[in-house]
Short mmCIF file of C-alpha atoms in Angstrom, two decimals:
data_model
loop_
_atom_site.label_atom_id
_atom_site.label_comp_id
_atom_site.label_asym_id
_atom_site.label_seq_id
_atom_site.Cartn_x
_atom_site.Cartn_y
_atom_site.Cartn_z
CA MET A 7 7.37 -63.17 49.80
CA PRO A 8 6.51 -64.31 46.48
CA ASP A 9 7.82 -62.19 43.27
CA PHE A 10 4.26 -61.06 42.00
CA ILE A 11 2.94 -59.72 45.65
CA ALA A 12 6.48 -58.06 45.49
CA GLU A 13 5.81 -56.19 41.97
CA TRP A 14 1.99 -55.23 42.73
CA LEU A 15 3.28 -53.46 45.84
CA ASN A 16 6.02 -51.91 43.82
CA GLN A 17 3.56 -50.53 41.43
CA ASN A 18 0.58 -49.29 43.33
CA GLU A 19 1.09 -45.98 45.55
CA ILE A 20 -0.97 -46.51 48.34
CA PHE A 21 -0.19 -50.46 49.51
CA THR A 22 3.61 -50.16 50.27
CA ALA A 23 5.19 -52.59 52.62
CA MET A 24 4.70 -50.10 55.07
CA THR A 25 1.27 -48.92 55.30
CA ILE A 26 0.52 -52.76 55.00
CA MET A 27 2.80 -52.71 58.43
CA GLU A 28 0.32 -49.83 59.56
CA TYR A 29 -2.51 -51.63 59.07
CA TRP A 30 -0.92 -54.43 60.62
CA ASP A 31 -0.24 -52.80 63.87
CA GLY A 32 -3.66 -51.16 63.62
CA MET A 33 -4.95 -54.71 63.72
CA VAL A 34 -3.13 -55.80 66.48
CA THR A 35 -4.22 -52.80 68.76
CA THR A 36 -8.21 -53.37 67.56
CA VAL A 37 -8.01 -57.02 68.82
CA HIS A 38 -6.05 -56.17 72.16
CA LEU A 39 -8.29 -53.48 73.02
CA VAL A 40 -11.46 -55.32 71.99
CA PHE A 41 -10.45 -59.31 73.08
CA LEU A 42 -9.66 -57.26 76.56
CA SER A 43 -12.68 -55.49 76.84
CA LEU A 44 -14.88 -58.28 76.07
CA VAL A 45 -13.30 -60.86 78.61
CA ILE A 46 -12.95 -57.99 81.38
CA GLY A 47 -16.76 -57.48 80.09
CA LEU A 48 -18.12 -60.59 80.77
CA LEU A 49 -16.70 -61.45 83.91
CA VAL A 50 -18.16 -58.17 85.31
CA ALA A 51 -21.53 -59.13 83.35
CA VAL A 52 -21.97 -62.50 85.05
CA LEU A 53 -21.44 -61.36 88.33
CA LEU A 54 -23.80 -58.08 87.76
CA ALA A 55 -26.13 -60.21 85.54
CA ILE A 56 -26.97 -62.68 89.05
CA LEU A 57 -26.76 -59.57 91.28
CA ARG A 58 -29.38 -58.23 89.04
CA THR A 59 -31.70 -61.00 89.50
CA VAL A 60 -31.55 -60.94 93.16
CA ARG A 61 -35.16 -59.89 94.60
CA ASN A 62 -33.15 -57.05 97.04
CA PRO A 63 -34.10 -54.10 95.28
CA PHE A 64 -31.05 -52.78 97.29
CA VAL A 65 -28.75 -55.09 95.67
CA SER A 66 -30.49 -55.15 92.11
CA GLY A 67 -31.36 -51.28 91.38
CA PRO A 68 -27.83 -50.22 91.43
CA VAL A 69 -26.82 -52.74 88.64
CA TRP A 70 -30.24 -51.66 86.91
CA LEU A 71 -29.06 -47.93 86.92
CA TYR A 72 -25.53 -48.96 85.84
CA THR A 73 -26.87 -50.48 82.63
CA TYR A 74 -29.54 -48.19 81.89
CA LEU A 75 -26.61 -45.28 82.24
CA PHE A 76 -24.19 -47.47 79.60
CA ARG A 77 -26.81 -48.30 77.59
CA GLY A 78 -28.85 -44.53 77.28
CA THR A 79 -26.07 -43.28 76.41
CA PRO A 80 -23.74 -43.60 73.00
CA LEU A 81 -20.08 -45.22 73.76
CA LEU A 82 -18.66 -42.28 71.72
CA ILE A 83 -19.83 -39.77 74.37
CA GLN A 84 -18.67 -42.27 77.62
CA LEU A 85 -15.22 -42.61 75.82
CA TYR A 86 -15.22 -38.70 75.96
CA ILE A 87 -16.21 -38.34 79.11
CA ILE A 88 -13.65 -41.09 80.15
CA TYR A 89 -11.22 -39.47 78.11
CA TYR A 90 -10.88 -36.04 78.89
CA GLY A 91 -12.64 -35.88 82.25
CA ILE A 92 -9.98 -37.83 84.05
CA ALA A 93 -7.34 -35.55 82.65
CA GLN A 94 -9.29 -32.90 84.12
CA ILE A 95 -9.87 -33.86 87.60
CA PRO A 96 -7.27 -31.09 89.39
CA GLY A 97 -4.38 -33.13 90.86
CA ILE A 98 -4.58 -36.42 88.80
CA GLN A 99 -0.74 -35.69 86.84
CA GLU A 100 0.57 -35.98 90.29
CA THR A 101 -0.95 -39.61 91.42
CA PHE A 102 0.02 -42.91 90.02
CA TRP A 103 -3.18 -43.25 88.13
CA TRP A 104 -1.70 -40.91 85.60
CA GLU A 105 0.72 -43.61 84.53
CA ILE A 106 -2.32 -45.48 83.26
CA PHE A 107 -4.80 -43.22 82.26
CA ARG A 108 -2.01 -40.50 80.56
CA GLU A 109 -1.73 -42.90 77.51
CA PRO A 110 -5.46 -43.53 75.43
CA PHE A 111 -5.45 -46.89 75.63
CA TYR A 112 -6.70 -47.60 79.30
CA PRO A 113 -9.29 -44.68 78.89
CA ALA A 114 -10.51 -46.26 76.15
CA LEU A 115 -10.47 -49.70 77.59
CA LEU A 116 -12.58 -48.38 80.84
CA ALA A 117 -14.87 -46.99 78.52
CA PHE A 118 -15.24 -50.35 76.36
CA THR A 119 -15.34 -52.47 78.78
CA LEU A 120 -17.83 -51.10 81.10
CA ASN A 121 -20.25 -50.46 77.98
CA THR A 122 -19.80 -53.63 76.54
CA ALA A 123 -20.51 -55.50 80.57
CA ALA A 124 -23.63 -53.59 80.58
CA TYR A 125 -25.13 -54.85 77.33
CA THR A 126 -23.73 -58.44 78.25
CA THR A 127 -25.54 -57.80 81.74
CA GLU A 128 -28.92 -57.64 80.53
CA ILE A 129 -28.37 -60.45 78.48
CA ILE A 130 -27.37 -62.87 80.67
CA ARG A 131 -30.13 -61.57 82.76
CA GLY A 132 -32.95 -62.08 79.92
CA ALA A 133 -31.17 -65.88 79.56
CA ILE A 134 -31.30 -66.36 83.65
CA VAL A 135 -34.52 -64.80 84.25
CA SER A 136 -36.43 -67.14 81.58
CA THR A 137 -35.04 -70.22 82.99
CA PRO A 138 -37.33 -72.89 83.14
CA ASN A 139 -39.24 -73.27 86.32
CA GLY A 140 -39.34 -76.86 86.18
CA GLU A 141 -35.22 -77.17 85.96
CA ILE A 142 -35.26 -74.76 89.40
CA GLU A 143 -37.94 -77.01 90.80
CA ALA A 144 -36.04 -80.02 90.05
CA ALA A 145 -32.93 -78.59 91.41
CA LYS A 146 -34.49 -77.76 94.58
CA ALA A 147 -36.16 -81.11 95.31
CA TYR A 148 -32.59 -82.61 94.54
CA GLY A 149 -31.54 -80.72 97.87
CA MET A 150 -29.43 -78.08 96.01
CA ASN A 151 -28.86 -74.87 97.94
CA TRP A 152 -28.79 -71.25 95.51
CA PHE A 153 -25.11 -71.61 94.93
CA MET A 154 -24.85 -75.18 93.47
CA ARG A 155 -28.36 -74.24 91.69
CA MET A 156 -26.46 -71.01 89.95
CA ARG A 157 -23.35 -72.91 88.80
CA ARG A 158 -24.98 -76.20 88.30
CA ILE A 159 -28.35 -75.64 86.56
CA VAL A 160 -28.91 -71.89 85.86
CA LEU A 161 -26.16 -70.18 84.24
CA PRO A 162 -25.26 -73.28 82.03
CA SER A 163 -28.37 -73.38 80.64
CA ALA A 164 -28.75 -69.49 80.53
CA ALA A 165 -25.26 -69.41 79.19
CA ARG A 166 -27.02 -71.77 76.19
CA ARG A 167 -29.27 -69.41 75.45
CA ALA A 168 -27.42 -66.36 75.81
CA VAL A 169 -24.81 -67.86 73.18
CA GLN A 170 -26.61 -66.28 69.96
CA ALA A 171 -27.50 -62.62 71.37
CA TYR A 172 -23.99 -62.62 73.01
CA SER A 173 -22.26 -63.43 69.43
CA ASN A 174 -23.88 -59.92 68.10
CA GLU A 175 -22.82 -58.25 70.94
CA VAL A 176 -19.01 -59.16 70.25
CA ILE A 177 -19.39 -58.46 66.51
CA PHE A 178 -21.40 -54.67 67.61
CA MET A 179 -17.89 -54.47 70.23
CA LEU A 180 -15.43 -54.78 67.36
CA HIS A 181 -17.32 -52.39 64.99
CA ALA A 182 -17.90 -49.82 67.43
CA SER A 183 -13.96 -50.04 68.76
CA ALA A 184 -13.41 -48.12 65.43
CA ILE A 185 -14.36 -44.85 67.65
CA ALA A 186 -11.01 -45.76 69.66
CA SER A 187 -9.20 -43.61 66.67
CA VAL A 188 -10.87 -39.95 68.36
CA VAL A 189 -8.90 -40.20 71.23
CA THR A 190 -5.77 -40.51 68.84
CA ILE A 191 -5.40 -44.66 69.33
CA VAL A 192 -3.92 -46.08 66.20
CA ASP A 193 -6.17 -48.66 65.79
CA LEU A 194 -7.43 -50.08 62.26
CA THR A 195 -9.42 -47.34 61.83
CA GLY A 196 -7.11 -45.26 63.16
CA ALA A 197 -4.48 -46.33 60.25
CA ALA A 198 -6.98 -46.10 57.68
CA ARG A 199 -7.47 -42.54 58.67
CA ASN A 200 -3.59 -41.74 58.48
CA ILE A 201 -3.44 -43.28 55.65
CA TYR A 202 -6.26 -41.72 54.07
CA SER A 203 -4.73 -38.34 54.60
CA ARG A 204 -1.81 -38.73 53.67
CA PHE A 205 -2.61 -39.93 49.83
CA TYR A 206 -6.32 -38.18 49.88
CA ALA A 207 -7.40 -41.69 48.41
CA PRO A 208 -10.24 -42.62 50.55
CA PHE A 209 -11.97 -45.36 48.65
CA ASP A 210 -8.43 -47.42 48.93
CA ALA A 211 -8.02 -46.74 52.29
CA PHE A 212 -11.43 -47.27 54.21
CA ILE A 213 -12.23 -50.23 51.42
CA PHE A 214 -8.99 -51.81 52.81
CA VAL A 215 -9.69 -51.37 56.13
CA ALA A 216 -13.60 -52.73 55.69
CA LEU A 217 -11.98 -55.50 54.19
CA CYS A 218 -10.05 -55.96 57.68
CA TYR A 219 -12.76 -55.70 60.04
CA MET A 220 -14.84 -58.27 57.69
CA ALA A 221 -12.21 -60.81 57.91
CA LEU A 222 -11.94 -60.15 61.50
CA THR A 223 -15.92 -60.73 61.96
CA PHE A 224 -15.85 -63.75 59.73
CA ILE A 225 -13.22 -65.12 62.17
CA LEU A 226 -15.97 -64.51 65.13
CA VAL A 227 -18.82 -65.83 63.30
CA PHE A 228 -17.05 -68.91 62.82
CA ALA A 229 -15.74 -69.22 66.09
CA PHE A 230 -19.50 -68.68 67.31
CA ARG A 231 -21.13 -71.35 65.41
CA LYS A 232 -18.61 -73.57 66.28
CA LEU A 233 -19.43 -72.70 70.19
CA GLU A 234 -22.79 -72.81 69.44
CA ASN A 235 -22.43 -76.73 67.84
CA HIS A 236 -20.85 -77.80 70.96
CA LEU A 237 -23.36 -75.82 73.73
CA LEU A 238 -26.63 -77.07 71.87
CA LYS A 239 -25.31 -80.28 70.73
CA HIS A 240 -28.39 -81.67 72.80
CA GLN A 241 -30.89 -79.98 70.53
CA ARG A 242 -29.48 -81.32 67.62
CA PRO A 243 -31.52 -83.99 65.60
CA VAL A 244 -29.50 -87.13 65.73
CA SER A 245 -28.09 -87.82 62.14
CA GLY A 246 -28.23 -91.26 60.65
CA MET B 9 -27.87 3.57 29.57
CA LYS B 10 -26.50 0.40 30.72
CA LYS B 11 -26.61 -1.20 27.84
CA MET B 12 -24.83 1.97 25.95
CA ILE B 13 -22.24 1.95 28.43
CA PHE B 14 -21.80 -1.80 27.36
CA ALA B 15 -21.56 -1.53 23.97
CA ALA B 16 -19.34 1.73 24.17
CA SER B 17 -16.81 -0.41 26.26
CA CYS B 18 -17.19 -3.58 23.83
CA ALA B 19 -16.25 -0.94 21.26
CA LEU B 20 -13.48 0.66 23.22
CA ALA B 21 -11.98 -2.66 24.26
CA LEU B 22 -11.89 -3.87 20.27
CA ILE B 23 -10.07 -0.45 19.93
CA ALA B 24 -7.95 -1.04 22.75
CA GLY B 25 -6.81 -4.29 21.22
CA GLY B 26 -4.60 -6.30 23.54
CA ALA B 27 -2.99 -2.85 25.22
CA GLN B 28 -2.54 -3.72 28.86
CA ALA B 29 -3.86 -0.47 29.99
CA GLN B 30 -7.37 -1.09 29.27
CA ASP B 31 -9.97 -0.92 32.34
CA ARG B 32 -11.08 -4.50 33.23
CA ASP B 33 -14.54 -5.65 35.37
CA LEU B 34 -13.22 -8.52 37.83
CA ARG B 35 -15.02 -10.18 40.20
CA ILE B 36 -13.34 -11.49 43.36
CA ALA B 37 -14.84 -14.04 45.98
CA PHE B 38 -13.71 -14.25 49.51
CA ASP B 39 -15.20 -16.79 52.35
CA VAL B 40 -16.13 -14.66 55.21
CA PRO B 41 -15.44 -14.46 58.58
CA TYR B 42 -12.06 -16.23 58.24
CA GLU B 43 -10.13 -13.53 60.31
CA PRO B 44 -7.49 -11.98 59.77
CA PHE B 45 -7.36 -12.43 56.01
CA GLU B 46 -11.08 -12.02 55.34
CA TYR B 47 -13.86 -10.35 57.68
CA LYS B 48 -16.41 -7.77 57.82
CA ASP B 49 -15.62 -4.79 60.30
CA GLU B 50 -18.07 -3.45 62.61
CA ASN B 51 -19.47 -1.05 60.04
CA GLY B 52 -19.94 -4.24 58.08
CA GLU B 53 -17.16 -3.25 55.46
CA LEU B 54 -15.42 -6.05 54.11
CA THR B 55 -11.66 -5.92 55.15
CA GLY B 56 -8.45 -7.56 56.37
CA PHE B 57 -5.25 -9.08 54.98
CA GLU B 58 -6.32 -10.62 51.69
CA VAL B 59 -9.44 -8.26 50.94
CA GLU B 60 -6.66 -5.05 51.31
CA LEU B 61 -4.20 -7.08 49.26
CA ALA B 62 -6.57 -7.82 46.55
CA GLU B 63 -7.71 -3.68 46.85
CA ALA B 64 -3.81 -3.21 46.23
CA MET B 65 -3.56 -6.05 43.20
CA CYS B 66 -6.64 -4.27 41.42
CA GLU B 67 -5.24 -0.70 41.47
CA GLU B 68 -1.75 -1.97 39.93
CA MET B 69 -4.10 -4.29 37.22
CA ASN B 70 -6.17 -0.81 36.69
CA ALA B 71 -9.25 -3.43 37.04
CA ASN B 72 -12.66 -2.55 38.61
CA CYS B 73 -13.12 -4.93 41.17
CA GLU B 74 -16.07 -6.25 42.98
CA PHE B 75 -16.20 -8.32 45.91
CA VAL B 76 -18.19 -11.31 46.17
CA ILE B 77 -19.33 -13.21 48.95
CA GLN B 78 -19.04 -17.02 48.42
CA ALA B 79 -19.40 -20.16 51.19
CA TRP B 80 -16.76 -22.40 50.71
CA ASP B 81 -18.06 -25.31 49.76
CA GLY B 82 -19.33 -23.79 46.45
CA MET B 83 -16.14 -21.72 46.03
CA ILE B 84 -14.76 -23.57 42.93
CA PRO B 85 -17.96 -24.89 41.37
CA GLY B 86 -18.28 -21.02 41.39
CA LEU B 87 -15.51 -19.95 39.58
CA LEU B 88 -15.77 -22.44 36.73
CA ALA B 89 -19.44 -21.38 36.44
CA ARG B 90 -18.53 -17.66 36.18
CA LYS B 91 -20.21 -16.15 39.29
CA PHE B 92 -16.91 -14.96 39.92
CA ASP B 93 -13.05 -14.42 38.29
CA LEU B 94 -11.09 -14.81 41.25
CA ILE B 95 -10.76 -16.69 44.41
CA MET B 96 -8.53 -15.17 47.20
CA SER B 97 -9.84 -16.50 50.19
CA SER B 98 -6.43 -18.29 52.01
CA MET B 99 -6.88 -21.26 49.21
CA SER B 100 -3.92 -23.45 49.77
CA ILE B 101 -2.48 -24.71 46.61
CA THR B 102 -2.46 -28.50 46.03
CA PRO B 103 -2.37 -30.51 43.21
CA GLU B 104 -5.61 -32.31 43.81
CA ARG B 105 -6.99 -28.36 43.13
CA ALA B 106 -4.44 -27.62 40.76
CA GLU B 107 -6.01 -30.32 38.68
CA ARG B 108 -9.61 -27.83 38.43
CA VAL B 109 -8.38 -24.18 38.92
CA LEU B 110 -5.18 -22.58 37.99
CA PHE B 111 -3.16 -20.65 40.70
CA SER B 112 -0.99 -18.16 40.83
CA GLU B 113 2.12 -18.10 42.07
CA PRO B 114 1.77 -18.28 46.39
CA TYR B 115 1.35 -14.62 47.67
CA TYR B 116 1.33 -15.99 51.30
CA ASN B 117 2.08 -18.99 53.79
CA THR B 118 1.13 -19.52 57.59
CA PRO B 119 4.05 -20.72 59.43
CA GLY B 120 3.54 -24.11 61.71
CA GLY B 121 3.97 -22.80 65.43
CA TRP B 122 5.39 -24.91 68.11
CA PHE B 123 3.36 -24.10 71.35
CA ALA B 124 3.65 -25.92 74.99
CA ARG B 125 2.61 -25.29 78.56
CA GLU B 126 4.29 -22.38 80.78
CA GLY B 127 7.48 -24.27 82.12
CA PHE B 128 8.20 -26.30 78.84
CA SER B 129 12.09 -25.34 78.29
CA THR B 130 13.24 -28.04 75.45
CA ASP B 131 14.85 -26.63 72.62
CA VAL B 132 12.39 -27.97 69.36
CA THR B 133 15.04 -28.37 66.76
CA ASP B 134 17.07 -30.44 69.41
CA MET B 135 16.41 -33.74 68.23
CA SER B 136 18.16 -35.91 71.35
CA ALA B 137 16.32 -33.52 73.78
CA MET B 138 13.03 -33.87 72.07
CA GLU B 139 13.39 -37.83 71.96
CA GLY B 140 10.37 -39.34 73.88
CA MET B 141 8.18 -36.45 73.97
CA THR B 142 5.00 -36.65 72.97
CA VAL B 143 3.80 -34.13 69.94
CA GLY B 144 0.57 -33.19 68.97
CA VAL B 145 -0.23 -32.45 65.27
CA GLN B 146 -3.54 -32.01 63.09
CA ARG B 147 -4.29 -34.98 61.05
CA GLY B 148 -3.34 -34.59 57.09
CA THR B 149 -1.79 -31.16 57.75
CA THR B 150 1.36 -29.73 56.17
CA MET B 151 2.49 -29.96 60.17
CA ASP B 152 1.62 -33.39 60.22
CA THR B 153 3.78 -34.27 57.36
CA TYR B 154 6.64 -32.07 58.39
CA VAL B 155 6.94 -33.97 62.32
CA THR B 156 6.17 -37.39 60.52
CA GLU B 157 8.95 -36.67 58.05
CA ASN B 158 11.51 -34.83 60.30
CA MET B 159 11.04 -36.31 63.76
CA GLY B 160 9.23 -39.86 63.59
CA GLY B 161 10.49 -42.62 65.45
CA ILE B 162 12.36 -39.66 67.44
CA VAL B 163 9.08 -38.32 69.06
CA THR B 164 5.47 -39.81 69.57
CA ILE B 165 3.13 -38.13 67.65
CA LYS B 166 -0.58 -38.47 68.06
CA ARG B 167 -2.85 -36.83 65.25
CA TYR B 168 -5.76 -35.01 66.27
CA THR B 169 -8.97 -34.20 63.66
CA THR B 170 -9.76 -30.89 65.44
CA ALA B 171 -7.68 -28.38 66.93
CA ASP B 172 -9.48 -28.19 69.88
CA ASP B 173 -9.10 -32.21 71.19
CA MET B 174 -5.44 -31.59 70.67
CA VAL B 175 -5.43 -28.07 72.97
CA LEU B 176 -7.41 -30.08 75.47
CA ASP B 177 -4.80 -32.72 75.54
CA LEU B 178 -1.63 -30.29 75.69
CA GLU B 179 -3.77 -28.90 78.88
CA GLY B 180 -4.57 -32.20 80.17
CA GLN B 181 -0.63 -32.79 79.75
CA ARG B 182 -0.85 -35.98 77.33
CA LEU B 183 0.60 -33.57 75.24
CA ASP B 184 4.36 -31.97 75.70
CA VAL B 185 4.18 -29.88 72.74
CA VAL B 186 1.60 -29.38 69.80
CA PHE B 187 2.68 -28.65 66.57
CA VAL B 188 -0.03 -26.16 64.65
CA ASP B 189 -0.94 -23.48 61.67
CA TYR B 190 0.30 -20.15 63.33
CA PRO B 191 -3.27 -18.15 63.42
CA VAL B 192 -4.51 -21.76 64.97
CA GLY B 193 -2.55 -21.46 67.69
CA GLU B 194 -2.36 -17.64 68.29
CA GLN B 195 -6.27 -18.00 68.59
CA THR B 196 -7.09 -21.17 70.44
CA ILE B 197 -3.81 -21.34 72.74
CA LEU B 198 -2.15 -18.25 73.42
CA THR B 199 -5.37 -16.98 74.44
CA LYS B 200 -5.66 -19.14 77.38
CA GLU B 201 -3.59 -18.89 80.59
CA GLY B 202 -0.69 -20.98 81.43
CA PHE B 203 0.75 -21.47 77.45
CA LYS B 204 3.38 -20.17 75.49
CA GLU B 205 4.92 -20.31 72.01
CA VAL B 206 8.66 -22.34 72.36
CA GLY B 207 10.89 -22.10 69.06
CA GLU B 208 10.81 -20.68 65.72
CA PRO B 209 7.58 -20.82 63.34
CA VAL B 210 8.55 -23.14 60.65
CA LYS B 211 7.55 -22.42 56.55
CA LEU B 212 5.64 -25.35 55.30
CA GLY B 213 3.69 -26.25 51.86
CA GLU B 214 3.46 -24.50 48.89
CA GLY B 215 1.24 -21.47 50.34
CA VAL B 216 -2.00 -20.00 49.21
CA GLY B 217 -2.61 -18.44 45.79
CA VAL B 218 -4.89 -17.07 43.57
CA ALA B 219 -7.03 -19.06 41.82
CA MET B 220 -8.45 -19.02 38.56
CA ARG B 221 -10.59 -21.05 35.51
CA GLN B 222 -7.62 -22.72 33.82
CA ARG B 223 -8.42 -21.34 30.27
CA ASP B 224 -7.43 -17.51 32.00
CA THR B 225 -3.94 -18.02 31.18
CA ASP B 226 -3.37 -14.09 30.09
CA LEU B 227 -5.21 -13.40 33.48
CA ALA B 228 -2.70 -15.21 35.69
CA ASP B 229 0.40 -13.61 34.28
CA GLU B 230 -1.07 -10.13 35.40
CA VAL B 231 -2.09 -11.30 38.64
CA ASN B 232 1.45 -12.74 38.95
CA ALA B 233 2.80 -9.40 37.99
CA ALA B 234 0.89 -7.06 39.84
CA LEU B 235 1.72 -9.58 43.09
CA ALA B 236 5.58 -9.22 42.27
CA THR B 237 5.22 -5.55 41.98
CA LEU B 238 3.24 -5.40 45.32
CA LYS B 239 5.65 -7.85 47.27
CA GLU B 240 8.82 -5.59 45.73
CA ASP B 241 7.51 -2.01 46.37
CA GLY B 242 6.41 -2.61 49.88
CA THR B 243 2.66 -2.22 49.50
CA TYR B 244 2.70 -6.18 50.65
CA ASP B 245 4.54 -5.82 53.88
CA THR B 246 3.03 -2.50 54.82
CA ILE B 247 -0.40 -4.28 54.83
CA MET B 248 1.05 -7.57 56.52
CA LYS B 249 2.08 -5.42 59.31
CA LYS B 250 -1.38 -4.07 59.88
CA TYR B 251 -2.47 -7.90 60.48
CA PHE B 252 0.58 -10.27 61.37
CA ASN B 253 3.39 -9.71 63.78
CA TYR B 254 5.28 -12.66 62.22
CA ASP B 255 6.13 -13.05 58.84
CA ILE B 256 3.76 -14.89 56.12
CA LYS B 257 5.50 -13.12 52.92
CA MET B 258 6.06 -16.06 49.91
#
């Protein structure tokens, strides 16, 4: 570590090597939690979005109900219901499920995944529904069946239309994950709250954590710009 | 008439000079209800541990005391604005508050208590037996500091914002034991079926003091002297035993 950083760290009371490590551990937990819920949520959402566009109401109805429930209630309430609700099921403590749900990480992962999957389902569904009819007719004319049409035409074209809205959902999810600290998870916000309560220094503790979130957001924005450039290459003007 | 009495008392005060025996008027602020420290009984009379202690203290100081009800947010501002002269409302002594008000010597300190489900049989002071257990505390309390400093690395510490959330997790078996302000534990945990106190209560922090304006150093000397007498002559213990079955004396 360069001398001037070590010197600065020694001069202030709050940002010692120990608290920096607490923030770092919190950042690892946040990234871990958000990454896993986004990946699982996206896979679930692609499947559900396809089911949601099926004409049969017995297939699309339940998916509609699911997205309505999870988009219609605050994430904090969903987290409370899953975290505290599971512990109230009589006898759960004796089953192997308790090994998983005893720790706050998995209830939080479940709540975040279900929440982001609901929003993402609606984003992708919107993109699927707005597929130009001509593309589908052309695919049909080529003799593609439903499955091949989905795989080759509808989903790739929907992905291009969904990516901008989805990048917002990812950033919202990162910021929504701050509520994980209410169920004792020491994520970035949890670390900030612990440090705040130890030093009674709200500005230092929370401004630092805000900068951490901004840094993470910047990485996400950058990654999505690259992805958009890649997916929407065909829309760019031919450069001279 | 009132003016005449006022003038007369001013004159008396002048004559009496610095004599200690003069009657003085003091206004003492409480935030109610905070059972059992200050609350209104069924007849609407202000009572509680701190109220009775304040009454005894006033008698000791030969002061005419008037009790004022003040909400917690306005406590220190009200004191500084001379709406009252003393705060005796369970105000813990902290460095931040000490910058704005003058504290007397501490007059009580509630201990932290250990609470667990029935069937918990581990000795909480035995660090090797406690290893790997999950302990719940309220974030930023003196109990949090105690567990962090003495048991950090040995037990898993879970920090909660409210006592209610913590009790839910104790009920749901996510926590093995909680370490919480004793009166809080007594009211929220021991009132439920299936829980018990484990181990001895632990005294923590600097305690609760009488808060005054910083310039009133003479008053602070008198308050400290009166409290010291009450603690010595048994008055304090008599009042304490009426409200608590554990020791909060400091």
